[in-house]
Structures are given as structure tokens and as C-alpha cells.
PDB file of C-alpha atoms in Angstrom:
ATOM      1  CA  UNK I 123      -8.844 -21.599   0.320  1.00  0.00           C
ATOM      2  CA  UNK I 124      -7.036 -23.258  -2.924  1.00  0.00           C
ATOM      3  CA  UNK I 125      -7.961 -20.478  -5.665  1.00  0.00           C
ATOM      4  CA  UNK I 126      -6.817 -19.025  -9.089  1.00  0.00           C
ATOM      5  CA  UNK I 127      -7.519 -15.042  -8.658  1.00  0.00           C
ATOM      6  CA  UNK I 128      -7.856 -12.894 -11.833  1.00  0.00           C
ATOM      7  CA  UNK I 129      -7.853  -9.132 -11.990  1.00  0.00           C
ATOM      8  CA  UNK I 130      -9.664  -7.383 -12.972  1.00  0.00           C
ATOM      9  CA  UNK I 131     -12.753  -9.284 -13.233  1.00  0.00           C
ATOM     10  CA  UNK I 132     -14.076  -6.567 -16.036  1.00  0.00           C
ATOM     11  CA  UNK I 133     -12.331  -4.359 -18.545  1.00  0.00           C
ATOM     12  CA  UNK I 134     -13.031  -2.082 -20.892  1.00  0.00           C
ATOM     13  CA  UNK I 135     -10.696  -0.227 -22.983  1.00  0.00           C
ATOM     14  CA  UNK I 136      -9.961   1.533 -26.280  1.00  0.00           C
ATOM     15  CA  UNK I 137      -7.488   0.239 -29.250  1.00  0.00           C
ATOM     16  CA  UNK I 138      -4.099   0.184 -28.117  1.00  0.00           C
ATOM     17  CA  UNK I 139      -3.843   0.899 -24.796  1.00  0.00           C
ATOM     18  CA  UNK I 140      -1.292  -1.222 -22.639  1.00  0.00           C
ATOM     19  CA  UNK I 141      -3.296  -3.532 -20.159  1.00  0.00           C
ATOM     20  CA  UNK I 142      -2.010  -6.416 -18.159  1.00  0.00           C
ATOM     21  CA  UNK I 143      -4.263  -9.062 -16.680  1.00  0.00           C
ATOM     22  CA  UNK I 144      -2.855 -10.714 -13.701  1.00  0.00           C
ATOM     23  CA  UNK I 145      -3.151 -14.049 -12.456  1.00  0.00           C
ATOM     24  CA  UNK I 146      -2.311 -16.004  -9.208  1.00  0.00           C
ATOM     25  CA  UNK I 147      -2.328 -19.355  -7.738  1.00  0.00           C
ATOM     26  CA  UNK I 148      -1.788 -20.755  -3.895  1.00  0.00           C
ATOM     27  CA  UNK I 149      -1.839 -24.007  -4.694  1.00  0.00           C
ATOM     28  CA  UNK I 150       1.918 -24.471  -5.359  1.00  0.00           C
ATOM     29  CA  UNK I 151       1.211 -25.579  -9.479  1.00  0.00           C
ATOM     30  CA  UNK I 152       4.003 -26.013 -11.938  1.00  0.00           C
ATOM     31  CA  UNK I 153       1.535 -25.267 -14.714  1.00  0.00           C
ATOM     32  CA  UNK I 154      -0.199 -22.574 -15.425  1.00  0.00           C
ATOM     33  CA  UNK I 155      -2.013 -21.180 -18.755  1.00  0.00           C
ATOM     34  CA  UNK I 156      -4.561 -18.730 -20.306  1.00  0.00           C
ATOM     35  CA  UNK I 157      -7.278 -19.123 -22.571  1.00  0.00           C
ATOM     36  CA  UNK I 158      -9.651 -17.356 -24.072  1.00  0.00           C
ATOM     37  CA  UNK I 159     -13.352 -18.112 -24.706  1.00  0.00           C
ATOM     38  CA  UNK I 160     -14.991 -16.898 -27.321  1.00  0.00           C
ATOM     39  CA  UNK I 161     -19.152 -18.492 -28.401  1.00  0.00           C
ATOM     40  CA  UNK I 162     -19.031 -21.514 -30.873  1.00  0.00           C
ATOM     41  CA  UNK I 163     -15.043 -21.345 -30.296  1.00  0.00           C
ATOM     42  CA  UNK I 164     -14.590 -22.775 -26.689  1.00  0.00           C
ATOM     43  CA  UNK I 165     -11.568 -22.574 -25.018  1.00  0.00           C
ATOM     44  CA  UNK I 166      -8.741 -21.777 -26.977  1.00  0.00           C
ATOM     45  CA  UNK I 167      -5.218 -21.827 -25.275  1.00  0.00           C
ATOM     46  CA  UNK I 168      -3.094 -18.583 -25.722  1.00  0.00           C
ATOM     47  CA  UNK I 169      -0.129 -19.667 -23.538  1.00  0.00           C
ATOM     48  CA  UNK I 170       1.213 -21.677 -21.049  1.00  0.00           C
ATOM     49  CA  UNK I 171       4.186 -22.325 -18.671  1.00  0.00           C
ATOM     50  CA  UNK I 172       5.108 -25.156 -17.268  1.00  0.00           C
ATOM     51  CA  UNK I 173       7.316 -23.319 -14.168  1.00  0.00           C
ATOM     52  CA  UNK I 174       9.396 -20.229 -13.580  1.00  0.00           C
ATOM     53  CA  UNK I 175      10.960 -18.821 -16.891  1.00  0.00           C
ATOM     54  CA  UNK I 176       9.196 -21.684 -18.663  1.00  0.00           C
ATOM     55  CA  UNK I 177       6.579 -20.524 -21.309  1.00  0.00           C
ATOM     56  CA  UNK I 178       5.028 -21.765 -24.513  1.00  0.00           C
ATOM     57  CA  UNK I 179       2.874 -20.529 -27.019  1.00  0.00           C
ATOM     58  CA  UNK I 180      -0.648 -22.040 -27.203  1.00  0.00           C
ATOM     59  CA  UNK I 181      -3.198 -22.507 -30.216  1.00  0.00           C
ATOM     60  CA  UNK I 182      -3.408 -17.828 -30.509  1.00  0.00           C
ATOM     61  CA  UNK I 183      -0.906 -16.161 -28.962  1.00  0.00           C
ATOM     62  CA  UNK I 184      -0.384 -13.440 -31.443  1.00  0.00           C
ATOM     63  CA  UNK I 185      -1.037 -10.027 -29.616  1.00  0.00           C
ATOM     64  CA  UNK I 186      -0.159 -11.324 -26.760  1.00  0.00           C
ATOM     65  CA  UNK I 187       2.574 -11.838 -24.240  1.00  0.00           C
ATOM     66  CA  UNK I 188       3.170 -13.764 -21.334  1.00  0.00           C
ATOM     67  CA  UNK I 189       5.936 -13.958 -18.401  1.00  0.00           C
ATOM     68  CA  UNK I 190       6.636 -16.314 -15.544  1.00  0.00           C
ATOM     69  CA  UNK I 191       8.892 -14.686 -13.041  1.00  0.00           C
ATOM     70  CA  UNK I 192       7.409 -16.214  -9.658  1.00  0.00           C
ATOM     71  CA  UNK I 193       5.429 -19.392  -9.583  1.00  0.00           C
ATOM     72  CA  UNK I 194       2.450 -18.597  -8.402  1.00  0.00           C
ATOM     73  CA  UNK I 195       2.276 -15.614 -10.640  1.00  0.00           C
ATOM     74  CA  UNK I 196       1.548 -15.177 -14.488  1.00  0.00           C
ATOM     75  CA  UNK I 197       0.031 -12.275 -15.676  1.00  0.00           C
ATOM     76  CA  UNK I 198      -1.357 -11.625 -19.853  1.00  0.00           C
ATOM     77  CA  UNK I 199      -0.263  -8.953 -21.262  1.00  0.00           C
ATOM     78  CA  UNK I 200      -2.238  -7.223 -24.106  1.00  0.00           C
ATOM     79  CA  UNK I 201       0.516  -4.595 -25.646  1.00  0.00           C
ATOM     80  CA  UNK I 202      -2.010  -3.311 -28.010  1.00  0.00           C
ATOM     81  CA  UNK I 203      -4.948  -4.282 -27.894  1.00  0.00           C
ATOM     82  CA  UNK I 204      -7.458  -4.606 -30.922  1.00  0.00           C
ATOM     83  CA  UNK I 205     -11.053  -5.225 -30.771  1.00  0.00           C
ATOM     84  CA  UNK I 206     -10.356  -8.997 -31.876  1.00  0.00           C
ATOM     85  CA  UNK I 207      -9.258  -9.130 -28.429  1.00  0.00           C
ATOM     86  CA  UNK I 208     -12.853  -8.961 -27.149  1.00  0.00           C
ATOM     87  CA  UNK I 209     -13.210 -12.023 -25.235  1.00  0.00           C
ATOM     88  CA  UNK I 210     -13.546 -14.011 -21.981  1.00  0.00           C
ATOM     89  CA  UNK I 211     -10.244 -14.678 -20.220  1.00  0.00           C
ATOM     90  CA  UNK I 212      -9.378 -17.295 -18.276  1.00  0.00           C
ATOM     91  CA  UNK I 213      -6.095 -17.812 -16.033  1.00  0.00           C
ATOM     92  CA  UNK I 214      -5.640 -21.798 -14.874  1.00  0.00           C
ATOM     93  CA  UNK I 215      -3.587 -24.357 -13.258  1.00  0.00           C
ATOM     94  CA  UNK I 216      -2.283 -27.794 -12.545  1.00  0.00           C
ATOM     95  CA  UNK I 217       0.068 -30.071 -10.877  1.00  0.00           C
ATOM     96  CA  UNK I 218       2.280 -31.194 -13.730  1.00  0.00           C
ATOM     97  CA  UNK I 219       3.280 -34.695 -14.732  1.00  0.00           C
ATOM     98  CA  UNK I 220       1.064 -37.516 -16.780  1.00  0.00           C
ATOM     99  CA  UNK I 221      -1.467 -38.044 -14.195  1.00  0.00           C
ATOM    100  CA  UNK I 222      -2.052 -34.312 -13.206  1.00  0.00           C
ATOM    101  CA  UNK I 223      -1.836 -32.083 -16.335  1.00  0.00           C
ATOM    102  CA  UNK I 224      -5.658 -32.883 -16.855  1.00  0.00           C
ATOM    103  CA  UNK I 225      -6.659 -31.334 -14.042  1.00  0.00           C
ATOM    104  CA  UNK I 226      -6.578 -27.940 -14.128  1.00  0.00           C
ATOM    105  CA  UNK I 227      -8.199 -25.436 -11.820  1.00  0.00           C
ATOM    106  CA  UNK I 228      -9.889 -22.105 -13.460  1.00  0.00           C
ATOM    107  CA  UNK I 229     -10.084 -18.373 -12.340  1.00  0.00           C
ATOM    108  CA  UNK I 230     -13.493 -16.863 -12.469  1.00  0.00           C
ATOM    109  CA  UNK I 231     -12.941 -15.457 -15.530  1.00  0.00           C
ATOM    110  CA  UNK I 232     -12.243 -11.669 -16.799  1.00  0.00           C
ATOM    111  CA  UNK I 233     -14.577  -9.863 -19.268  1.00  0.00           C
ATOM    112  CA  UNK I 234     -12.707  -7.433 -21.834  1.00  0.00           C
ATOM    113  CA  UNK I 235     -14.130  -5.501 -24.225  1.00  0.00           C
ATOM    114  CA  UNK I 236     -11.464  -3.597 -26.604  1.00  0.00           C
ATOM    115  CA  UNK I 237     -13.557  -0.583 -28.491  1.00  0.00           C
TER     116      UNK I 237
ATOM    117  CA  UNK L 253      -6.580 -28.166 -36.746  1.00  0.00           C
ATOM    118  CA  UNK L 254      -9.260 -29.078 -33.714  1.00  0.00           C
ATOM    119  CA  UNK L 255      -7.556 -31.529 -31.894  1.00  0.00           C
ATOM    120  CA  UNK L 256     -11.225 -33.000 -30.008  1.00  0.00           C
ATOM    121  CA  UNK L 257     -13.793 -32.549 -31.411  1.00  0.00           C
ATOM    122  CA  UNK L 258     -17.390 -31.917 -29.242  1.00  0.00           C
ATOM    123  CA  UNK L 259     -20.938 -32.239 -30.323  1.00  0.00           C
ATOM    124  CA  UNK L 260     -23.718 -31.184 -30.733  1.00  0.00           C
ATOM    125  CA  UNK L 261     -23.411 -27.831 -29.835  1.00  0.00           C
ATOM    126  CA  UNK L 262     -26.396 -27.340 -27.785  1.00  0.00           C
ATOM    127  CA  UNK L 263     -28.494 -29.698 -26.156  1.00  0.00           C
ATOM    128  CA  UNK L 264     -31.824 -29.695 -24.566  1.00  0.00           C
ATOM    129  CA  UNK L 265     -33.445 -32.268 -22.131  1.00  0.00           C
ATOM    130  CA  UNK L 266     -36.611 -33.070 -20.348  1.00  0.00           C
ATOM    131  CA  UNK L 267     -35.766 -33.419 -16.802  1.00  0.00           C
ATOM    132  CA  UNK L 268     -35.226 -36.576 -15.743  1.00  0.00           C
ATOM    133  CA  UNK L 269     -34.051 -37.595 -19.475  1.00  0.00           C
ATOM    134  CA  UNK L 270     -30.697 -38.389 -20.253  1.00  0.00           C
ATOM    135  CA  UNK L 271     -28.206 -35.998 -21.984  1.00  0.00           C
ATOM    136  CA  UNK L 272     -25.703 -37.393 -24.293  1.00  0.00           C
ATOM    137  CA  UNK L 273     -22.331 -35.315 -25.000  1.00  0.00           C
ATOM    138  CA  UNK L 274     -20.156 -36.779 -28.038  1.00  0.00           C
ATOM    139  CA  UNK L 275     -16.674 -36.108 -28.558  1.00  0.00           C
ATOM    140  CA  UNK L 276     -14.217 -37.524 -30.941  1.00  0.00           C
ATOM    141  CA  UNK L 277     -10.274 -37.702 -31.229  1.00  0.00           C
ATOM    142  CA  UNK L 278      -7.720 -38.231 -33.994  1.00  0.00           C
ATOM    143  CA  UNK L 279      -4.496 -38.663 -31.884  1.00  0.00           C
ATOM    144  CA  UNK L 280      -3.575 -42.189 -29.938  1.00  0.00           C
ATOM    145  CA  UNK L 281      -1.120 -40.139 -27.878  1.00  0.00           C
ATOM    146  CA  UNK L 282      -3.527 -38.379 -25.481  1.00  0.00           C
ATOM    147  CA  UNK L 283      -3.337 -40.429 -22.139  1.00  0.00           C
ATOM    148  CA  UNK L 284      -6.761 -38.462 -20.166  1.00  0.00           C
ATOM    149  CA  UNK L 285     -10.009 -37.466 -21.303  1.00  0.00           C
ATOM    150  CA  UNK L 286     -11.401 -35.298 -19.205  1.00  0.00           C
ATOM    151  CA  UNK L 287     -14.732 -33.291 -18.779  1.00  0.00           C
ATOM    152  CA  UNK L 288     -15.151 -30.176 -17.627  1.00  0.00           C
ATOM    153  CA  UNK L 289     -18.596 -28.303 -16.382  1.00  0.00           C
ATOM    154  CA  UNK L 290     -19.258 -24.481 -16.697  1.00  0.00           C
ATOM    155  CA  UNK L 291     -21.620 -22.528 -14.976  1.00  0.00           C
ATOM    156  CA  UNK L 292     -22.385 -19.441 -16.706  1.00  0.00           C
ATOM    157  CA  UNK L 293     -20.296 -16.619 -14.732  1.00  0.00           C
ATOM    158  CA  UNK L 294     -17.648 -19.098 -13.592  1.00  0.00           C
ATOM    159  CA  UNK L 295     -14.556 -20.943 -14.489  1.00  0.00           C
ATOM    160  CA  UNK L 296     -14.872 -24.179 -16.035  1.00  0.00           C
ATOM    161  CA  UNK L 297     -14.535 -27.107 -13.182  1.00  0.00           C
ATOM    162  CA  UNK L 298     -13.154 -30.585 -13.639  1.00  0.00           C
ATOM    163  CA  UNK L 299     -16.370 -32.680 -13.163  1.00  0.00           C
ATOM    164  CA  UNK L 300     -15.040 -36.493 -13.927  1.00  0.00           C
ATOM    165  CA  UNK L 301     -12.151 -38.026 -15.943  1.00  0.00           C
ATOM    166  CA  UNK L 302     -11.270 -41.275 -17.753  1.00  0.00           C
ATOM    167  CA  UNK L 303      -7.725 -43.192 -19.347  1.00  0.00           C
ATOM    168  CA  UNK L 304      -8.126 -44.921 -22.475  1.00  0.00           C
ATOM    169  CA  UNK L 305      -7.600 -47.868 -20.978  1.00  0.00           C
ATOM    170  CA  UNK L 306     -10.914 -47.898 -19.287  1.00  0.00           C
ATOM    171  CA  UNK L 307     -14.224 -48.338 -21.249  1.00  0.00           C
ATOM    172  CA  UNK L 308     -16.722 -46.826 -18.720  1.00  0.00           C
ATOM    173  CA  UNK L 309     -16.264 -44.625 -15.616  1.00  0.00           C
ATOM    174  CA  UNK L 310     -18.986 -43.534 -13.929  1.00  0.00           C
ATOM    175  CA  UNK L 311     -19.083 -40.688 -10.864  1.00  0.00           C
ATOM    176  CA  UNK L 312     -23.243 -40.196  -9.201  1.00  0.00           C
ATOM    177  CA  UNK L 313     -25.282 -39.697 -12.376  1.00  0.00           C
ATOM    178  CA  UNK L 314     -22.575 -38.895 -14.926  1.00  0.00           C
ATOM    179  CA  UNK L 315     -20.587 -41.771 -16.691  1.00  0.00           C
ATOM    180  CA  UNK L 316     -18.144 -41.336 -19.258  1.00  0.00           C
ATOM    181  CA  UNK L 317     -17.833 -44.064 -22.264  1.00  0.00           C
ATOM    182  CA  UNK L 318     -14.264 -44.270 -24.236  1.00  0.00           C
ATOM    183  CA  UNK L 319     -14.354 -46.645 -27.197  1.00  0.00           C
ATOM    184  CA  UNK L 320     -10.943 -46.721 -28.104  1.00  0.00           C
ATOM    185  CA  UNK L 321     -11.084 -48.186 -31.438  1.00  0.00           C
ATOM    186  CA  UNK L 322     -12.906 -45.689 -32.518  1.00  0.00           C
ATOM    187  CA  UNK L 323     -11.265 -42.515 -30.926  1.00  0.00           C
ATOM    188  CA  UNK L 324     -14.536 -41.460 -29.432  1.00  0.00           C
ATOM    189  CA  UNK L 325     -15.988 -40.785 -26.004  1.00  0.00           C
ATOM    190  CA  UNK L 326     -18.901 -39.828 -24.440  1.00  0.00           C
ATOM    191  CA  UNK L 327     -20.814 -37.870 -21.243  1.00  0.00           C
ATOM    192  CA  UNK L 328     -23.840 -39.448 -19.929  1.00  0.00           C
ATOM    193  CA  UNK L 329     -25.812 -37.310 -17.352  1.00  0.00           C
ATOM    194  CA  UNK L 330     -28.323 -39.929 -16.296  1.00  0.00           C
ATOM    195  CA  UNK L 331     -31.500 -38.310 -14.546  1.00  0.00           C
ATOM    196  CA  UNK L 332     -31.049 -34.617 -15.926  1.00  0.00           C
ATOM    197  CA  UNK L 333     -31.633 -31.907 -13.982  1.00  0.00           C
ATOM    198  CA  UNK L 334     -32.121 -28.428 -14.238  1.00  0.00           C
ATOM    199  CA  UNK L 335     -29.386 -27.816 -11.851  1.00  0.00           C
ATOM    200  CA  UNK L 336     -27.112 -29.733 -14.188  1.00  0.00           C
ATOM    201  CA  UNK L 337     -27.485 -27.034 -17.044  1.00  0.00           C
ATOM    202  CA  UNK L 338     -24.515 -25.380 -18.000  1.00  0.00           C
ATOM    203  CA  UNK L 339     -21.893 -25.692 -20.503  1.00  0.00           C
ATOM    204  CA  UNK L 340     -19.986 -28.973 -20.939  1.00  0.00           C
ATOM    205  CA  UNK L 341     -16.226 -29.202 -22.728  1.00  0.00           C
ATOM    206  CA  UNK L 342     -14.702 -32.542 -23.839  1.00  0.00           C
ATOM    207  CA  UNK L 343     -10.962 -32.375 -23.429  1.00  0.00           C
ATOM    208  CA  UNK L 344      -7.487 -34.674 -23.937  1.00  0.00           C
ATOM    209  CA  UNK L 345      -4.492 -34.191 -22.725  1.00  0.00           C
ATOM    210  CA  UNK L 346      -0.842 -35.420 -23.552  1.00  0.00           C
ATOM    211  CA  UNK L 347       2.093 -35.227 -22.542  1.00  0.00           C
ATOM    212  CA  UNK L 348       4.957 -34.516 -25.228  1.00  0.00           C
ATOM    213  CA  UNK L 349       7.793 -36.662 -23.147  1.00  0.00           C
ATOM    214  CA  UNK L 350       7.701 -39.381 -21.209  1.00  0.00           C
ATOM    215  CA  UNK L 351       9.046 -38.783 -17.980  1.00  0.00           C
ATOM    216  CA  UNK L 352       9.137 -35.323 -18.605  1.00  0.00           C
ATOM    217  CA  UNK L 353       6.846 -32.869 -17.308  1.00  0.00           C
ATOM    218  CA  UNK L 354       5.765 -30.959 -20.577  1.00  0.00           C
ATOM    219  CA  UNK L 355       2.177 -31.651 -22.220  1.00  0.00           C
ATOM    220  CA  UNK L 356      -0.982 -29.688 -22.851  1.00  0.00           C
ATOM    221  CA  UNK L 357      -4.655 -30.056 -22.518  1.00  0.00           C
ATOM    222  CA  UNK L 358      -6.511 -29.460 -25.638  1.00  0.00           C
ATOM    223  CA  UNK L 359      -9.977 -28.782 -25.283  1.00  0.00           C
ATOM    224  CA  UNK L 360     -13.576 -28.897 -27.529  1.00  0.00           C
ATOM    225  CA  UNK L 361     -15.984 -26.528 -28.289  1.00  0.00           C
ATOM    226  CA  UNK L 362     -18.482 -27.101 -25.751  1.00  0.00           C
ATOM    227  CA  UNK L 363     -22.202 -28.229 -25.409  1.00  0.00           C
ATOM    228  CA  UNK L 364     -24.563 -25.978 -24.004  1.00  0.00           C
ATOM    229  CA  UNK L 365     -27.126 -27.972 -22.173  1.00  0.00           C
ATOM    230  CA  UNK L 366     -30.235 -27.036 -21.305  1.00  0.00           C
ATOM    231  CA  UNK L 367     -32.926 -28.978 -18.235  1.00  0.00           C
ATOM    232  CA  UNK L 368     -36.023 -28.161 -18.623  1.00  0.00           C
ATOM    233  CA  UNK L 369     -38.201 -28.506 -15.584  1.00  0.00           C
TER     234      UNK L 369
END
């Protein structure tokens, strides 16, 4: 089945503790991003790549980082985490090129809570 | 600076009415305008897409409507229903470089619609 997988689905942690968030695709896509969702916000992009060793910051990326060393991998890494950082997280990706970059496929989603 | 921007911000319907999703744009270099459809616990999915060279695209009972003139565009769920309620994003993508590969989907704020039964 073509899927986006995000673990861990929930997280909750304390200020500044190291966590990574990984992410993975079957699907073969160039592109791959994160955003975050946060209520009356939407979805606000954090970073994306657009293939192996290829990333870009997005719309927040501070506290963040990101790394593309496989293509169907790219995990979100939180290096300390602050409770602004308490948000809905999704993974996604897409076939790029003109035609394609619109439609992007969507993990389920993981919950963090920073306390 | 919001590139797309989405309203209202919540919505509620009779079933069987029709829900109207606005969303408006600033920059003539986006090339799709797509809509996506959230469930609450999931992902947001692609549900239907339009170019800005097309005026109306319609997909069962939701049609989108691009006026280009005046950088806006539309969702139409015809015949609401309470199956249809979930969360609703306006998007536009571009890509930076013609015949490149490099571009980014910028997305609204989102309408949360309600069908009542």
C-alpha cells in the first residue's frame, strides 16, 4: 500500500530533550516536507527537500532541523524542544515537477506536546 | 506574509445546502490550486484540483471556480452532507524554475465545516 508513515504517532516530552520524528515514503517521491498545524494557523511548512541532500527551509523552521540522506526517508529533528513546539506534525510527499508538486500525500499525523 | 488566503473560518450547513469555501491569491505565478480535505485524526487528502487556465472544474458534488482576474477561487460542495464535514484548506503551488524541479505548495488556513443532519 502507497503510504507516508510517521513515528511516533504521540509524544510527550519535557523542555529540551533531543527527539527525532521520523518519516517514510514507498512511493518513490522526490519531494518531501513537514508542516506543522497549529488551530486558526493551518498548515505551516517547516521544511522541505526536493531529493537526497536537497533541503530548504519553509515558512518556521527555527528550532528545527531536517536531513535527507535516503529518499524515502526524512526525519524532524527537534534539538531542544520548547513548549512553542506543541503542535500537530505532519510528514508529506509528491512527485516533483509543474504538474505534480500539488499533489502531495500526508502521514497521519504526530501529536507532541513539549511541557 | 499569507500567501492564500481562506475564508471564513468555519462554516456550517443544513444538509443538503450548499457550502461555499473562498480563497484568494496575490501572486500570478502559482500554476495549481488545489484543495485539500481533512478528517479530524488524519492527514489532509487531495480532494480535487484546478489550473488557472480553467474557470470551473467540477469532480461528483464538489466544483471548484477560479476567476482569474480577480485572483480568487472557490469550493462548492453541492448537496452537503454530514459525511462531508471536516476541515477544508485552499492551496497554490509554484514552481520557482521553469523546467526545473524546485517549487512549493503554500497553503490557507482552513475552513472547518460543519453538516448538520
Amino acid at each position: 500500500e502507497a503510504q507516508v508513515t510517521q513515528n511516533p504517532r504521540y509524544l510527550i516530552t519535557v523542555t529540551g530533550k533531543k527527539l527525532t520524528v521520523t518519516c517514510s515514503q514507498n512511493m518513490n517521491h522526490e519531494y518531501m516536507s513537514w508542516y506543522r498545524q497549529d488551530p486558526g494557523l493551518g498548515l505551516r511548512q517547516i521544511y522541505y527537500s526536493m531529493n537526497v541532500e536537497v533541503t530548504d527551509k519553509g515558512d518556521v523552521p527555527e528550532g528545527y532541523k531536517v536531513s535527507r540522506k535516503e529518499k524515502r526517508n526524512f526525519p524532524l529533528i527537534l534539538e531542544s524542544p520548547s513548549p512553542n513546539q506543541t503542535s500537530l506534525y505532519f510528514c508529506a510527499s509528491s512527485l516533483s515537477g509543474q504538474r505534480l508538486l500539488y499533489e502531495q500525500y500526508f502521514g497521519p499525523g504526530t501529536r507532541l506536546t513539549v511541557t | 506574509q499569507q500567501q492564500v488566503k481562506q475564508s471564513p473560518q468555519s462554516l456550517i450547513v443544513q444538509k443538503g445546502g450548499i457550502s461555499i469555501i473562498n480563497c484568494a491569491y496575490e501572486n500570478t505565478a502559482f500554476d495549481y490550486f488545489p484543495w485539500y480535505q481533512q478528517f479530524p485524526g488524519k492527514g489532509p487528502a487531495l480532494l480535487i484540483a484546478i489550473r488557472p487556465d480553467v474557470s470551473e472544474k467540477k469532480e461528483g458534488r464538489f466544483t471548484i471556480s477560479f476567476n482569474k482576474s480577480a485572483k480568487q477561487f472557490s469550493l462548492h460542495i453541492m448537496d452537503s452532507q454530514p459525511g462531508d464535514s471536516a476541515t477544508y484548506f485552499c492551496a497554490a503551488s509554484i514552481v520557482f524554475d521553469r523546467g526545473s524541479t524546485l517549487g512549493r505548495l503554500y497553503f490557507g488556513r482552513g475552513t472547518q465545516l460543519t453538516v448538520w443532519p
